[in-house]
Amino acid sequence: MTREELKAAAVSMLDRAYIPYSHFPVGAALECSDGTVFTGCNIENAAYSPTLCAERVAVAKAVSEGHKDFVRIVVAGRCEDFCVPCAVCRQVLYEFAPDMEIISLNGKGEELSRTLRELLPHGFGPEYLLKEE
Ligand code: THU
């Protein structure tokens, strides 16, 4: 998938967002090293805290289908600012691919690219626990 196609996949998920409370749609398209793409949208809940972010929906779809080798993710919003992953989503992505690219889109479709390491420096990764074994 080209960069523009991946961006379009994330934007297309904005219409699937279940957002009766925030009215703030987020779409995500997560690309794996073999080219497989998993999409996600945010899914809100009346109890608020069970709300799922678009990025973590995409990660759950990927990992549950046997894909963990993430290369890049597009995060799309309809807001003025570039839509960045929240801290929890950064941590979830860091588990699998600390050097992946995070492509943030604003409502005009303009992009801002950063690495996950830039967004989450000195992250807590699996190495902290696995080397204790
Ligand atoms: N949201 C995401 O889907 N991804 C993020 O990284 C930031 C926040 C969603 C959660 C909630 O449904 C809405 O945006 C407002 O916080």
GROMACS .gro file of C-alpha atoms and ligand atoms in nm:
model
  149
    1MET     CA    1   0.000   0.000   0.000
    2THR     CA    2   0.135   0.346  -0.084
    3ARG     CA    3   0.165   0.618   0.178
    4GLU     CA    4  -0.135   0.796   0.024
    5GLU     CA    5  -0.341   0.475   0.030
    6LEU     CA    6  -0.250   0.416   0.394
    7LYS     CA    7  -0.355   0.771   0.477
    8ALA     CA    8  -0.682   0.721   0.290
    9ALA     CA    9  -0.745   0.398   0.484
   10ALA     CA   10  -0.709   0.586   0.815
   11VAL     CA   11  -0.933   0.870   0.698
   12SER     CA   12  -1.199   0.625   0.580
   13MET     CA   13  -1.223   0.490   0.936
   14LEU     CA   14  -1.338   0.827   1.069
   15ASP     CA   15  -1.692   0.744   0.958
   16ARG     CA   16  -1.686   0.418   1.155
   17ALA     CA   17  -1.592   0.586   1.484
   18TYR     CA   18  -1.849   0.526   1.759
   19ILE     CA   19  -1.833   0.861   1.934
   20PRO     CA   20  -2.169   0.956   2.092
   21TYR     CA   21  -1.995   1.130   2.384
   22SER     CA   22  -1.689   1.314   2.255
   23HIS     CA   23  -1.795   1.357   1.892
   24PHE     CA   24  -1.422   1.335   1.823
   25PRO     CA   25  -1.354   1.074   1.554
   26VAL     CA   26  -1.014   0.909   1.518
   27GLY     CA   27  -0.912   0.667   1.243
   28ALA     CA   28  -0.600   0.453   1.230
   29ALA     CA   29  -0.425   0.241   0.968
   30LEU     CA   30  -0.142   0.021   1.095
   31GLU     CA   31   0.101  -0.127   0.844
   32CYS     CA   32   0.309  -0.438   0.912
   33SER     CA   33   0.644  -0.530   0.758
   34ASP     CA   34   0.481  -0.774   0.516
   35GLY     CA   35   0.249  -0.499   0.395
   36THR     CA   36  -0.061  -0.617   0.578
   37VAL     CA   37  -0.274  -0.327   0.702
   38PHE     CA   38  -0.509  -0.325   1.001
   39THR     CA   39  -0.749  -0.037   1.054
   40GLY     CA   40  -0.922   0.093   1.364
   41CYS     CA   41  -1.155   0.361   1.490
   42ASN     CA   42  -1.232   0.482   1.839
   43ILE     CA   43  -1.513   0.303   2.019
   44GLU     CA   44  -1.662   0.492   2.312
   45ASN     CA   45  -1.865   0.360   2.602
   46ALA     CA   46  -2.128   0.503   2.835
   47ALA     CA   47  -1.904   0.413   3.130
   48TYR     CA   48  -1.627   0.621   2.963
   49SER     CA   49  -1.318   0.432   3.083
   50PRO     CA   50  -1.380   0.124   2.863
   51THR     CA   51  -1.341   0.354   2.559
   52LEU     CA   52  -1.099   0.216   2.304
   53CYS     CA   53  -0.872   0.442   2.101
   54ALA     CA   54  -0.848   0.387   1.727
   55GLU     CA   55  -0.481   0.291   1.747
   56ARG     CA   56  -0.536   0.020   2.008
   57VAL     CA   57  -0.827  -0.123   1.810
   58ALA     CA   58  -0.590  -0.158   1.514
   59VAL     CA   59  -0.319  -0.315   1.734
   60ALA     CA   60  -0.566  -0.565   1.881
   61LYS     CA   61  -0.683  -0.665   1.534
   62ALA     CA   62  -0.321  -0.708   1.418
   63VAL     CA   63  -0.182  -0.902   1.714
   64SER     CA   64  -0.487  -1.128   1.730
   65GLU     CA   65  -0.427  -1.213   1.364
   66GLY     CA   66  -0.061  -1.296   1.426
   67HIS     CA   67   0.101  -0.965   1.322
   68LYS     CA   68   0.338  -0.778   1.554
   69ASP     CA   69   0.603  -0.637   1.321
   70PHE     CA   70   0.471  -0.283   1.281
   71VAL     CA   71   0.634  -0.038   1.040
   72ARG     CA   72   0.407   0.267   1.047
   73ILE     CA   73   0.069   0.388   1.158
   74VAL     CA   74  -0.144   0.673   1.027
   75VAL     CA   75  -0.360   0.848   1.287
   76ALA     CA   76  -0.632   1.063   1.135
   77GLY     CA   77  -0.862   1.318   1.295
   78ARG     CA   78  -1.091   1.594   1.182
   79CYS     CA   79  -0.931   1.845   1.413
   80GLU     CA   80  -0.716   2.147   1.339
   81ASP     CA   81  -0.414   1.992   1.512
   82PHE     CA   82  -0.224   1.688   1.392
   83CYS     CA   83  -0.378   1.387   1.563
   84VAL     CA   84  -0.117   1.218   1.781
   85PRO     CA   85  -0.157   0.890   1.972
   86CYS     CA   86  -0.236   0.931   2.342
   87ALA     CA   87   0.023   0.819   2.595
   88VAL     CA   88  -0.144   0.482   2.649
   89CYS     CA   89  -0.144   0.408   2.275
   90ARG     CA   90   0.221   0.514   2.250
   91GLN     CA   91   0.306   0.265   2.523
   92VAL     CA   92   0.106  -0.013   2.354
   93LEU     CA   93   0.280   0.048   2.020
   94TYR     CA   94   0.623   0.073   2.193
   95GLU     CA   95   0.584  -0.286   2.309
   96PHE     CA   96   0.611  -0.406   1.950
   97ALA     CA   97   0.793  -0.144   1.745
   98PRO     CA   98   0.974   0.143   1.922
   99ASP     CA   99   1.120   0.272   1.596
  100MET     CA  100   0.803   0.270   1.391
  101GLU     CA  101   0.681   0.579   1.210
  102ILE     CA  102   0.381   0.771   1.340
  103ILE     CA  103   0.206   0.972   1.069
  104SER     CA  104  -0.039   1.222   1.215
  105LEU     CA  105  -0.303   1.385   0.996
  106ASN     CA  106  -0.505   1.696   1.064
  107GLY     CA  107  -0.855   1.761   0.936
  108LYS     CA  108  -0.717   1.903   0.612
  109GLY     CA  109  -0.530   1.578   0.544
  110GLU     CA  110  -0.190   1.739   0.599
  111GLU     CA  111   0.066   1.512   0.763
  112LEU     CA  112   0.329   1.532   1.033
  113SER     CA  113   0.567   1.236   1.061
  114ARG     CA  114   0.759   1.138   1.374
  115THR     CA  115   0.909   0.821   1.511
  116LEU     CA  116   0.752   0.655   1.812
  117ARG     CA  117   1.083   0.705   1.997
  118GLU     CA  118   1.044   1.080   1.946
  119LEU     CA  119   0.694   1.067   2.093
  120LEU     CA  120   0.789   0.829   2.375
  121PRO     CA  121   1.157   0.876   2.466
  122HIS     CA  122   1.305   0.638   2.723
  123GLY     CA  123   0.999   0.415   2.699
  124PHE     CA  124   0.944   0.110   2.916
  125GLY     CA  125   0.980  -0.189   2.687
  126PRO     CA  126   0.982  -0.568   2.713
  127GLU     CA  127   1.360  -0.572   2.768
  128TYR     CA  128   1.311  -0.448   3.124
  129LEU     CA  129   1.124  -0.764   3.215
  130LEU     CA  130   1.260  -1.023   2.976
  131LYS     CA  131   1.625  -0.986   3.084
  132GLU     CA  132   1.525  -1.076   3.439
  133GLU     CA  133   1.436  -1.431   3.327
  134THU     N1  134  -0.871   0.891   2.096
  134THU     C1  135  -0.819   0.800   2.009
  134THU     O1  136  -0.892   0.724   1.945
  134THU     N2  137  -0.684   0.795   1.995
  134THU     C2  138  -0.596   0.874   2.063
  134THU     O2  139  -0.478   0.850   2.060
  134THU     C3  140  -0.647   0.989   2.138
  134THU     C4  141  -0.791   0.981   2.177
  134THU     C5  142  -1.017   0.897   2.113
  134THU     C6  143  -1.067   0.848   2.245
  134THU     C7  144  -1.199   0.919   2.257
  134THU     O3  145  -1.299   0.842   2.191
  134THU     C8  146  -1.179   1.048   2.179
  134THU     O4  147  -1.063   1.031   2.101
  134THU     C9  148  -1.163   1.171   2.265
  134THU     O5  149  -1.064   1.152   2.360
   0.00000   0.00000   0.00000
